[in-house]
Coordinates of C-alpha atoms in Angstrom, one line a residue:
Chain A
M1 CA 155.3 132.7 139.9
A2 CA 152.9 131.4 137.7
A3 CA 154.8 130.9 134.8
P4 CA 151.8 131.2 131.8
N5 CA 153.4 128.7 130.1
L6 CA 153.5 125.8 131.7
C7 CA 150.9 123.1 132.1
S8 CA 148.0 122.8 134.4
K9 CA 150.1 119.1 135.8
C10 CA 153.4 120.4 135.1
L11 CA 152.7 123.6 136.9
R12 CA 150.9 121.4 140.0
Q13 CA 153.7 119.2 140.4
A14 CA 156.2 122.2 140.8
L15 CA 154.3 123.4 143.1
R16 CA 153.7 120.1 145.0
Y17 CA 157.9 120.4 146.1
S18 CA 157.5 124.3 146.3
L19 CA 155.7 126.1 149.8
P20 CA 154.8 130.0 148.5
S21 CA 153.3 131.5 151.5
H22 CA 151.8 133.8 150.4
V23 CA 149.6 131.9 147.5
S24 CA 146.5 131.7 149.7
R25 CA 144.4 128.3 149.5
R26 CA 141.5 127.3 150.8
T27 CA 140.9 125.6 153.8
F28 CA 138.1 124.8 155.8
A29 CA 139.2 128.1 157.8
A30 CA 138.7 130.2 155.4
S31 CA 134.7 130.9 154.3
A32 CA 133.5 131.0 151.2
T33 CA 131.6 134.5 151.2
K34 CA 134.2 136.7 152.9
S35 CA 137.8 136.7 151.3
P36 CA 140.8 138.9 152.3
S37 CA 142.3 138.4 148.8
T38 CA 142.2 141.9 147.0
E39 CA 141.8 139.7 144.1
R40 CA 138.1 138.4 143.1
R41 CA 136.6 136.1 144.3
L42 CA 134.2 134.7 141.7
H43 CA 131.7 132.3 143.3
Q44 CA 129.0 130.4 143.0
A45 CA 126.0 130.2 143.8
S46 CA 123.1 127.8 144.2
R47 CA 119.7 129.1 143.3
Q48 CA 117.1 129.4 146.6
R49 CA 113.8 130.1 146.1
A50 CA 113.3 131.6 149.5
A51 CA 109.7 133.4 149.0
A52 CA 110.2 135.7 151.6
L53 CA 113.6 134.9 152.8
E54 CA 116.9 136.8 151.2
P55 CA 119.0 134.6 149.5
Q56 CA 121.0 132.5 151.2
R57 CA 124.5 132.9 150.4
S58 CA 126.6 130.2 148.8
T59 CA 129.3 127.6 150.7
V60 CA 130.6 126.1 147.5
N61 CA 134.1 126.1 147.6
E62 CA 135.5 126.1 144.3
P63 CA 138.8 126.3 143.1
L64 CA 139.3 129.7 140.9
P65 CA 140.6 129.1 137.0
N66 CA 143.8 130.4 138.3
T67 CA 146.0 126.8 138.0
S68 CA 147.9 128.2 141.0
R69 CA 145.2 128.9 143.7
G70 CA 143.6 126.1 142.6
Q71 CA 145.5 123.2 144.7
Q72 CA 144.3 121.4 147.0
D73 CA 147.4 119.0 148.0
K74 CA 147.5 116.9 150.6
K75 CA 150.7 117.2 151.2
D76 CA 151.7 120.9 151.3
A77 CA 148.4 121.0 153.6
S78 CA 149.6 118.2 155.9
Q79 CA 153.6 120.7 156.3
R80 CA 151.2 124.1 157.0
Q81 CA 150.3 125.1 160.1
S82 CA 146.6 124.0 160.4
P83 CA 145.9 120.7 159.1
R84 CA 143.1 120.0 156.7
V85 CA 141.3 117.3 156.5
L86 CA 140.8 115.4 153.2
L87 CA 137.7 113.8 152.5
R88 CA 138.0 110.3 151.0
P89 CA 135.1 109.0 148.4
N90 CA 133.9 106.4 150.9
N91 CA 134.1 109.9 153.3
L92 CA 131.1 111.8 152.3
F93 CA 127.6 111.1 154.7
H94 CA 128.5 113.6 157.0
S95 CA 125.4 115.1 159.5
Y96 CA 125.0 118.5 158.2
T97 CA 125.2 119.7 162.2
R98 CA 128.1 117.6 163.1
S99 CA 130.2 118.2 159.7
P100 CA 134.0 118.1 159.3
S101 CA 133.3 121.4 156.9
P102 CA 132.7 124.5 159.6
E103 CA 130.7 125.9 156.6
I104 CA 128.0 123.2 156.3
R105 CA 127.7 123.7 159.8
Q106 CA 126.7 127.2 158.7
R107 CA 124.6 126.1 157.0
A108 CA 122.9 123.7 158.8
A109 CA 122.3 126.4 161.5
F110 CA 121.2 128.5 159.1
I111 CA 118.5 125.6 158.4
R112 CA 117.5 125.2 162.1
Q113 CA 117.3 129.2 162.6
N114 CA 114.6 129.4 158.9
A115 CA 113.2 126.0 158.3
Y116 CA 109.7 125.3 159.1
C117 CA 109.1 121.8 160.2
P118 CA 106.8 120.4 156.9
H119 CA 104.7 118.0 159.7
P120 CA 100.6 118.9 158.8
D121 CA 100.2 119.4 162.6
H122 CA 101.9 122.5 162.3
Q123 CA 100.0 125.8 161.0
P124 CA 101.0 126.9 157.6
T125 CA 103.8 129.7 157.3
R126 CA 103.3 130.3 153.7
Q127 CA 101.0 130.0 150.5
P128 CA 101.6 126.4 148.8
T129 CA 103.6 127.4 145.7
S130 CA 102.0 124.0 144.5
P131 CA 100.2 121.2 144.5
F132 CA 103.1 119.0 145.5
D133 CA 103.6 121.4 148.0
P134 CA 103.4 119.7 151.8
E135 CA 102.7 122.9 153.1
G136 CA 99.0 122.4 151.5
R137 CA 98.9 119.6 153.8
K138 CA 98.6 122.3 156.8
T139 CA 94.8 123.0 156.3
V140 CA 92.3 122.6 159.7
E141 CA 89.7 120.0 157.4
A142 CA 92.2 117.8 157.4
G143 CA 93.1 117.7 160.6
G144 CA 95.7 119.7 161.1
A145 CA 97.4 123.5 162.1
Q146 CA 96.9 122.7 165.7
Q147 CA 99.9 123.3 166.7
P148 CA 102.0 126.9 166.3
P149 CA 105.2 126.4 163.4
R150 CA 108.4 125.1 164.6
H151 CA 111.3 125.4 163.5
V152 CA 113.6 121.9 162.4
S153 CA 115.9 120.5 164.3
H154 CA 116.2 116.9 164.1
E155 CA 117.9 115.2 161.0
C156 CA 116.7 112.1 159.4
P157 CA 120.2 109.2 160.4
D158 CA 119.6 108.5 156.6
C159 CA 120.2 111.8 154.1
G160 CA 121.8 113.9 157.7
I161 CA 119.4 116.9 156.9
P162 CA 117.2 119.1 159.9
V163 CA 114.0 117.8 158.3
S164 CA 111.6 117.3 161.2
C165 CA 111.5 119.5 164.5
C166 CA 111.0 116.3 166.9
E167 CA 111.5 112.9 166.4
E168 CA 107.7 112.1 166.4
H169 CA 107.1 114.4 163.3
F170 CA 109.9 112.9 161.8
V171 CA 108.5 109.6 161.7
D172 CA 105.1 110.5 161.7
D173 CA 105.9 112.3 158.2
Y174 CA 108.7 109.1 157.7
G175 CA 106.5 108.2 154.6
S176 CA 106.7 112.0 152.0
H177 CA 110.6 112.3 153.8
L178 CA 111.0 108.5 152.1
E179 CA 110.5 110.3 148.7
I180 CA 112.9 112.5 149.0
C181 CA 115.8 110.7 151.2
D182 CA 117.4 109.7 148.2
M183 CA 118.3 113.3 147.2
L184 CA 118.7 114.8 150.1
R185 CA 121.2 112.5 150.9
Q186 CA 123.1 112.7 147.4
I187 CA 123.0 116.2 147.7
N188 CA 125.2 116.0 151.6
E189 CA 127.4 113.3 149.6
D190 CA 128.4 116.4 147.2
D191 CA 127.7 119.3 149.4
H192 CA 130.3 117.6 151.0
D193 CA 132.8 116.5 148.2
L194 CA 133.0 120.4 147.4
V195 CA 134.5 120.9 150.1
S196 CA 136.4 117.7 150.8
G197 CA 139.7 119.1 149.4
R198 CA 140.2 117.2 146.5
F199 CA 141.2 117.7 143.0
F200 CA 139.2 118.8 140.6
P201 CA 139.7 118.3 137.3
E202 CA 136.5 118.6 135.7
F203 CA 136.4 122.2 136.7
E204 CA 139.4 122.4 134.7
Y205 CA 137.4 123.9 131.7
P206 CA 139.1 123.8 128.2
G207 CA 139.8 126.7 125.7
V208 CA 138.6 127.2 121.9
Q209 CA 138.2 124.9 119.5
I210 CA 139.6 124.8 115.4
D211 CA 136.7 126.4 113.4
E212 CA 136.2 123.0 112.0
A213 CA 135.7 121.2 115.4
Q214 CA 132.0 120.2 115.1
V215 CA 130.5 120.3 118.9
N216 CA 127.7 117.3 119.1
L217 CA 124.4 118.5 121.1
T218 CA 122.8 115.2 121.8
N219 CA 123.3 115.4 125.6
W220 CA 126.1 116.0 128.1
D221 CA 128.4 113.4 127.6
T222 CA 129.1 114.2 123.6
L223 CA 128.7 117.9 124.0
L224 CA 131.6 117.5 126.4
Y225 CA 133.6 114.8 124.4
S226 CA 133.4 116.8 121.3
R227 CA 134.7 120.3 123.2
E228 CA 137.7 118.4 124.6
F229 CA 136.5 119.0 128.5
H230 CA 138.2 116.4 130.4
A231 CA 137.2 112.6 130.9
V232 CA 134.5 113.1 133.6
N233 CA 134.3 108.6 134.5
E234 CA 132.4 109.5 138.2
D235 CA 128.8 110.9 138.5
R236 CA 129.6 112.9 141.3
P237 CA 132.1 115.3 139.4
M238 CA 129.8 115.2 136.0
R239 CA 126.9 116.7 138.4
Q240 CA 129.2 119.1 140.1
V241 CA 130.5 120.5 136.5
T242 CA 127.1 120.8 135.1
R243 CA 125.3 122.6 137.5
L244 CA 127.4 125.1 136.7
L245 CA 127.7 124.5 132.3
T246 CA 123.7 124.2 132.7
Y247 CA 124.3 128.4 132.0
P248 CA 125.5 128.5 128.8
I249 CA 125.3 125.3 127.4
T250 CA 121.3 125.4 127.8
V251 CA 121.1 129.0 126.1
G252 CA 124.0 127.5 124.2
S253 CA 122.1 124.2 122.4
V254 CA 118.4 126.5 121.6
L255 CA 120.3 128.4 119.9
H256 CA 123.0 126.6 117.9
E257 CA 122.5 125.7 114.5
L258 CA 123.4 122.2 115.1
S259 CA 120.7 122.1 118.1
P260 CA 118.8 119.1 119.5
Y261 CA 115.7 120.8 119.3
G262 CA 114.0 121.5 115.7
L263 CA 110.3 121.3 114.0
K264 CA 110.5 117.8 113.9
D265 CA 111.5 117.8 118.3
R266 CA 109.8 120.8 120.1
I267 CA 110.7 123.6 117.6
L268 CA 107.5 125.8 116.1
P269 CA 107.4 127.3 113.1
E270 CA 107.4 130.6 114.5
G271 CA 110.4 129.8 116.5
L272 CA 112.3 128.3 113.4
R273 CA 112.1 132.1 112.3
S274 CA 113.0 133.4 115.5
L275 CA 116.2 131.0 115.4
S276 CA 117.4 131.4 111.9
A277 CA 117.9 135.2 112.1
L278 CA 119.4 134.4 115.6
R279 CA 121.8 131.9 113.6
Y280 CA 122.6 134.1 110.5
T281 CA 124.4 136.2 113.5
L282 CA 126.0 133.4 115.0
H283 CA 127.3 131.7 112.6
P284 CA 128.2 134.2 109.6
P285 CA 130.1 132.5 106.6
R286 CA 133.5 133.2 106.5
S287 CA 135.1 136.1 105.4
G288 CA 138.5 135.3 105.3
A289 CA 139.2 137.8 107.7
G290 CA 142.7 137.7 108.6
I291 CA 145.5 139.0 111.3
D292 CA 147.0 141.5 109.2
V293 CA 145.7 144.8 107.4
K294 CA 144.9 142.8 104.1
G295 CA 142.6 141.0 106.5
I296 CA 140.0 143.6 107.8
R297 CA 136.8 142.8 107.5
P298 CA 133.5 144.6 108.8
N299 CA 132.1 142.5 112.4
P300 CA 128.7 143.0 113.1
P301 CA 127.8 143.8 116.3
P302 CA 128.0 141.1 119.2
M303 CA 125.1 138.8 120.0
R304 CA 122.8 140.5 123.2
L305 CA 121.8 138.6 125.9
F306 CA 119.8 139.9 128.3
V307 CA 119.9 137.5 131.5
L308 CA 116.7 139.0 133.0
G309 CA 116.2 138.9 136.5
A310 CA 119.8 136.9 137.4
R311 CA 120.7 136.0 140.6
A312 CA 123.0 133.0 140.8
E313 CA 123.8 133.4 137.3
S314 CA 126.4 136.8 138.4
S315 CA 128.3 135.5 140.1
L316 CA 129.3 131.9 138.1
P317 CA 132.9 131.9 137.0
R318 CA 133.7 133.6 134.2
E319 CA 135.5 130.6 132.5
V320 CA 132.2 128.9 132.8
W321 CA 130.5 132.0 130.6
L322 CA 132.9 132.0 128.2
Q323 CA 132.1 127.8 127.2
L324 CA 129.2 129.8 125.4
A325 CA 131.0 131.8 123.3
H326 CA 133.4 128.8 122.7
L327 CA 130.8 127.4 121.0
F328 CA 129.4 129.8 118.3
P329 CA 133.6 130.6 117.4
R330 CA 133.5 133.2 114.7
A331 CA 130.4 135.3 117.0
T332 CA 131.2 138.1 119.6
F333 CA 128.8 137.8 122.6
H334 CA 127.9 140.5 124.6
V335 CA 126.0 139.0 128.2
I336 CA 124.1 141.6 129.9
L337 CA 122.9 140.5 133.5
I338 CA 120.1 142.4 134.7
G339 CA 117.6 142.4 138.0
P340 CA 118.2 144.1 141.6
E341 CA 119.8 140.8 142.5
A342 CA 122.5 141.0 140.2
M343 CA 125.2 141.3 142.4
A344 CA 124.1 138.2 144.5
N345 CA 127.4 136.4 145.8
R346 CA 129.7 139.3 144.7
D347 CA 130.2 141.6 147.4
N348 CA 133.8 141.9 146.3
E349 CA 132.7 143.9 143.4
F350 CA 131.1 146.8 145.2
P351 CA 131.0 149.5 145.3
L352 CA 129.3 150.2 142.0
P353 CA 130.6 152.3 139.7
E354 CA 129.4 155.8 140.2
R355 CA 126.6 156.8 137.6
T356 CA 127.9 158.9 135.1
P357 CA 126.8 160.3 131.9
A358 CA 128.7 157.9 129.8
N359 CA 127.3 155.1 132.5
P360 CA 124.2 156.7 133.6
F361 CA 122.9 153.0 135.6
G362 CA 126.3 152.4 136.8
A363 CA 126.6 149.1 135.5
I364 CA 130.2 147.2 135.8
V365 CA 131.6 146.4 132.6
E366 CA 134.1 143.2 132.2
D367 CA 135.5 143.2 129.2
R368 CA 138.9 141.8 129.4
L369 CA 137.4 138.4 128.8
G370 CA 139.3 137.3 125.8
G371 CA 138.3 139.3 122.9
Q372 CA 134.3 137.4 122.6
M373 CA 133.0 137.8 124.9
K374 CA 131.5 141.3 127.7
I375 CA 129.6 141.0 129.8
S376 CA 127.5 143.8 131.8
T377 CA 125.6 143.6 135.3
Y378 CA 122.8 145.9 135.8
V379 CA 121.6 146.4 139.2
E380 CA 118.0 147.3 138.2
Y381 CA 114.8 145.8 137.0
F382 CA 114.3 145.5 133.1
H383 CA 111.1 147.5 133.1
T384 CA 113.3 151.2 134.1
L385 CA 115.5 150.3 131.5
H386 CA 113.5 149.3 129.1
A387 CA 111.5 152.8 129.3
A388 CA 115.1 154.7 129.8
Q389 CA 115.7 153.6 125.9
H390 CA 119.2 152.4 127.1
F391 CA 119.2 149.0 124.7
Y392 CA 117.1 150.4 122.4
P393 CA 117.2 149.3 119.3
Y394 CA 116.6 145.5 120.0
D395 CA 117.0 143.9 117.1
P396 CA 115.6 140.5 116.5
Y397 CA 119.0 138.8 114.8
F398 CA 121.1 140.5 117.5
D399 CA 119.7 140.6 120.9
C400 CA 117.5 137.5 122.8
F401 CA 116.4 137.4 126.1
V402 CA 117.4 134.8 128.8
L403 CA 115.0 133.9 131.8
F404 CA 116.7 131.4 134.3
H405 CA 113.7 130.1 136.8
P406 CA 112.2 133.4 136.0
G407 CA 109.0 132.2 138.8
L408 CA 107.2 134.4 135.9
G409 CA 103.8 132.4 137.9
H410 CA 105.2 131.8 141.3
P411 CA 103.2 133.5 143.6
A412 CA 105.9 135.6 145.2
S413 CA 107.5 137.1 142.1
S414 CA 104.9 137.2 139.5
H415 CA 104.4 140.9 140.5
E416 CA 107.6 141.9 139.4
W417 CA 107.2 140.7 136.0
T418 CA 103.8 142.7 134.9
E419 CA 105.2 145.3 134.1
T420 CA 108.5 143.9 132.2
L421 CA 106.7 141.4 130.2
P422 CA 104.6 143.5 127.9
Q423 CA 108.1 145.3 127.3
L424 CA 109.5 142.2 125.9
L425 CA 106.8 140.8 123.8
E426 CA 107.0 144.5 122.0
T427 CA 110.2 144.1 121.1
K428 CA 109.9 141.0 119.2
V429 CA 113.0 139.3 120.1
P430 CA 112.9 135.7 122.1
V431 CA 113.1 135.3 125.0
L432 CA 114.0 132.2 126.3
C433 CA 113.2 131.0 129.5
T434 CA 113.9 127.7 132.5
G435 CA 112.2 126.4 135.2
Y436 CA 112.9 124.6 137.8
T437 CA 109.6 121.6 137.2
E438 CA 107.6 121.3 135.0
F439 CA 104.7 122.4 137.3
D440 CA 106.6 125.6 137.3
M441 CA 106.5 125.9 134.0
E442 CA 103.0 125.1 132.8
R443 CA 102.3 128.1 135.2
D444 CA 104.6 130.4 134.0
I445 CA 103.6 129.4 130.3
A446 CA 99.6 130.0 131.8
W447 CA 100.4 133.4 133.2
V448 CA 102.1 134.5 129.6
K449 CA 99.3 133.1 127.6
E450 CA 97.1 135.4 130.2
Q451 CA 98.8 138.3 130.4
A452 CA 99.6 138.3 126.8
K453 CA 96.2 138.0 126.2
G454 CA 97.2 137.0 122.5
E455 CA 100.0 139.2 121.6
A456 CA 102.6 136.2 122.3
D457 CA 103.3 133.4 120.3
L458 CA 104.8 130.3 121.8
L459 CA 108.4 129.4 120.4
M460 CA 109.5 126.7 121.8
Q461 CA 107.4 123.5 123.5
A462 CA 108.2 123.3 127.6
G463 CA 110.2 120.1 128.0
E464 CA 112.8 118.6 129.6
N465 CA 116.5 120.2 128.8
R466 CA 118.7 118.1 128.2
F467 CA 121.5 119.9 129.2
R468 CA 120.0 120.6 132.6
S469 CA 121.9 120.2 135.8
L470 CA 122.5 117.1 136.6
R471 CA 122.8 118.0 140.2
W472 CA 120.1 118.4 143.2
D473 CA 120.0 121.3 144.5
L474 CA 118.7 122.0 148.4
N475 CA 116.6 124.7 149.3
D476 CA 117.9 126.4 153.3
A477 CA 114.9 127.6 153.4
D478 CA 113.1 124.5 153.0
P479 CA 115.0 121.5 152.9
G480 CA 112.0 119.3 151.5
D481 CA 112.6 122.1 148.6
V482 CA 115.0 119.9 146.4
S483 CA 115.2 121.5 142.8
C484 CA 117.8 121.5 140.1
G485 CA 119.3 124.4 137.4
N486 CA 117.3 124.6 134.5
W487 CA 115.4 120.9 134.6
G488 CA 112.8 122.6 131.3
V489 CA 113.3 124.9 129.3
W490 CA 110.8 126.2 126.5
A491 CA 110.2 130.4 124.3
F492 CA 107.6 132.6 123.4
R493 CA 108.1 136.1 121.5
G494 CA 105.9 139.0 120.8
K495 CA 103.5 137.8 118.3
R496 CA 104.6 139.9 114.7
Y497 CA 101.7 140.9 112.2
E498 CA 103.1 140.2 109.2
A499 CA 101.4 140.5 105.8
D500 CA 101.1 137.1 104.4
E501 CA 100.1 135.3 101.1
Y502 CA 96.7 134.2 101.5
R503 CA 96.1 130.2 101.4
G504 CA 92.6 129.9 102.4
K505 CA 90.4 129.0 105.4
R506 CA 93.4 126.9 107.8
E507 CA 91.5 123.7 108.4
D508 CA 93.3 123.4 111.8
G509 CA 92.5 127.3 112.9
D510 CA 95.9 127.3 113.6
G511 CA 96.0 131.3 114.4
S512 CA 96.4 131.1 118.3
G513 CA 100.0 131.0 117.9
G514 CA 100.6 127.1 119.0
W515 CA 99.9 127.9 122.4
E516 CA 97.9 124.1 123.0
K517 CA 99.9 121.0 122.8
Chain B
M1 CA 157.0 110.7 136.8
P2 CA 155.6 112.8 140.2
V3 CA 155.1 111.0 142.9
G4 CA 151.4 110.9 143.7
R5 CA 148.1 109.9 141.4
I6 CA 147.9 112.8 138.5
P7 CA 143.8 112.4 138.1
S8 CA 143.6 111.3 134.3
A9 CA 141.8 114.0 132.3
S10 CA 142.3 111.6 129.1
Y11 CA 139.3 109.4 127.7
Y12 CA 141.9 106.6 127.7
D13 CA 143.1 105.0 130.8
A14 CA 146.2 104.1 131.3
R15 CA 146.4 100.7 128.9
N16 CA 144.2 102.6 126.1
R17 CA 141.3 101.3 126.9
P18 CA 138.2 103.4 126.4
G19 CA 137.1 105.3 129.8
A20 CA 133.1 105.4 130.9
S21 CA 132.6 109.0 130.1
L22 CA 133.5 107.5 126.0
Y23 CA 131.4 105.2 126.1
R24 CA 128.9 106.8 127.4
A25 CA 129.6 109.2 124.7
R26 CA 129.0 106.9 122.1
Q27 CA 126.6 105.1 123.7
P28 CA 123.5 107.0 121.1
Y29 CA 125.5 105.7 118.3
L30 CA 126.0 102.3 119.3
I31 CA 123.2 100.5 117.6
K32 CA 123.0 102.7 114.2
N33 CA 126.7 102.5 114.2
A34 CA 125.8 98.5 114.3
V35 CA 123.6 98.2 111.2
T36 CA 126.0 100.2 108.9
G37 CA 128.7 98.0 109.5
V38 CA 126.9 94.8 109.1
V39 CA 125.0 95.9 106.1
I40 CA 128.6 97.8 104.6
V41 CA 130.5 93.8 105.4
A42 CA 127.2 92.9 103.7
F43 CA 127.5 93.7 101.1
V44 CA 131.2 93.5 100.8
A45 CA 130.4 89.7 101.4
G46 CA 127.2 89.9 98.5
V47 CA 129.6 91.1 96.2
Y48 CA 132.7 89.4 96.8
S49 CA 131.0 85.9 96.6
F50 CA 128.7 87.0 93.2
T51 CA 132.1 87.3 91.5
I52 CA 133.6 84.2 92.8
R53 CA 130.8 82.7 91.5
A54 CA 130.5 84.6 88.0
I55 CA 134.0 83.7 87.4
G56 CA 133.8 79.9 88.5
Q57 CA 133.4 76.9 86.2
D58 CA 130.2 76.8 83.7
D59 CA 128.5 73.5 84.5
F60 CA 128.0 71.3 81.7
S61 CA 126.1 68.8 83.2
D62 CA 123.0 69.3 80.7
V63 CA 125.0 69.0 77.6
P64 CA 125.1 65.2 76.2
I65 CA 128.6 64.1 75.9
P66 CA 128.7 62.1 72.3
D67 CA 130.1 58.6 72.8
A68 CA 133.9 57.9 71.6
P69 CA 134.7 57.8 68.1
I70 CA 134.8 54.4 66.0
Q71 CA 138.7 53.9 66.1
G72 CA 140.5 51.7 65.1
A73 CA 143.8 49.8 65.9
A74 CA 145.6 53.2 64.4
A75 CA 146.7 55.7 66.5
P76 CA 143.2 58.2 66.4
H77 CA 145.6 61.3 66.0
T78 CA 146.9 60.1 61.9
T79 CA 142.8 59.4 61.1
A80 CA 141.9 62.0 58.9
G81 CA 139.2 64.0 58.5
V82 CA 138.3 63.5 62.3
R83 CA 138.1 66.5 64.1
S84 CA 136.7 65.9 67.8
A85 CA 135.0 68.6 70.0
G86 CA 137.9 68.8 72.5
P87 CA 138.0 67.8 76.1
A88 CA 134.2 67.5 77.1

């Protein structure tokens, strides 16, 4: 019943006065993850860094791209059998355990069952992952680690999230909690905002623009303006929209020819070589192609983006991935999501296709995304696919590896990357990595440098990503661990040994590949 | 007109004033644009003032004005052979 030639505003108005009962709407009663509808639900999952636990299911409600289903109208809701509560903007802070939303109460129950109290008096339950990790305070030398570990249950009254096992420990450790209390409160309000039932105009993504439209990649505001997004005047919708868009836009901002990173900024000369090769494909000269027979031109193969270790990004709504294709009007993309957890939050798409000779790894291929992008999902380790030469040959003009918070140096996940890293270096294709924090990135860089043994070149120095997620995410397994998606970005590549003109001994001894700052 | 508020999607509000997102999008270029504007206006003002000065009257204050010629009672214009340089 959705008329394709009506604009979204008229459609909203038309549907306001007619109540189709078969259009399922997202109510508080419906769980975000279990959907009775046969249509594919595209979820967006928040990245969780649980070291030993399974990834937390997403509890984010999000209106689907289809406008007839994306309505959250109060008037309609009041006329249905189950009355819905619309959370007003001044009513967004609720304690997690006493939240009006069942999903958030479920999350609170998960946190209470899985997260441990960070007070130093408890014994440690895991290795500290960074020098700032509160788990590092739980040592006998420091006078702690006497009591057995206990799950959190006491909620901070200011941020509404369970952070301590009891009130005594909360008061005792209040100083360290105060550092993140504001951020946790903001996370709380943002989470309730997603389930508040309001209109989400920021999630209506724009389509293609004309070829001549230039995109301004200086910061989020200029990007959203030049890409003709709907105006996002408030901070909260800005945080919600950047949380999803950070994945494609981070990649696009580095690869685009108008990228804010340059030789004067953070790109090294080797990086410029790799990026220029890719930009040759991404910004091809006009060929006079048209839609009729006279306009037939030979087309290059698509640009392949291998997203390794894909978790949350594989369940991003496809409209969000298409924003990457819209940044490059004359290029085509093949986004390949590879990783053992690549089907996180995509339960409706199970079972995977059969393994046939035409599809030897049972990949899900989505090619009806508009003609400019194709998305494939492989639930495998990359080293398996590389050993099988499934993507061979790799071409530095067409291929790029993207690793979103891979945890290369993280003690819990670095062993999974030891086999993949030499293969990545051998392909001589640029590898773009992001990280949660500066410490995380430095650890990853140190790990790559040590594992590569001189075989890797740094392409882009680590630093803050201009297109990072502005919203902070909570790790349900550890409420003290807040992270923002794609905080920083850097890139490396296998060292290319090319014959070069002898220009005498360089005085700065710069043969090491630029790893030192 | 639909009842209820349709959330605004435009960068200008209902009274056609720029919204907050538009100000933020312009913010990296404010200073540079203002300086460029000042430079352009200064150039125009400079050209204008120079031109007006250049086509203005000459300053003859350093030229000595000769005394009025000694005349008889007769009308000056009937005297032959006396050429005057014109009014000073």
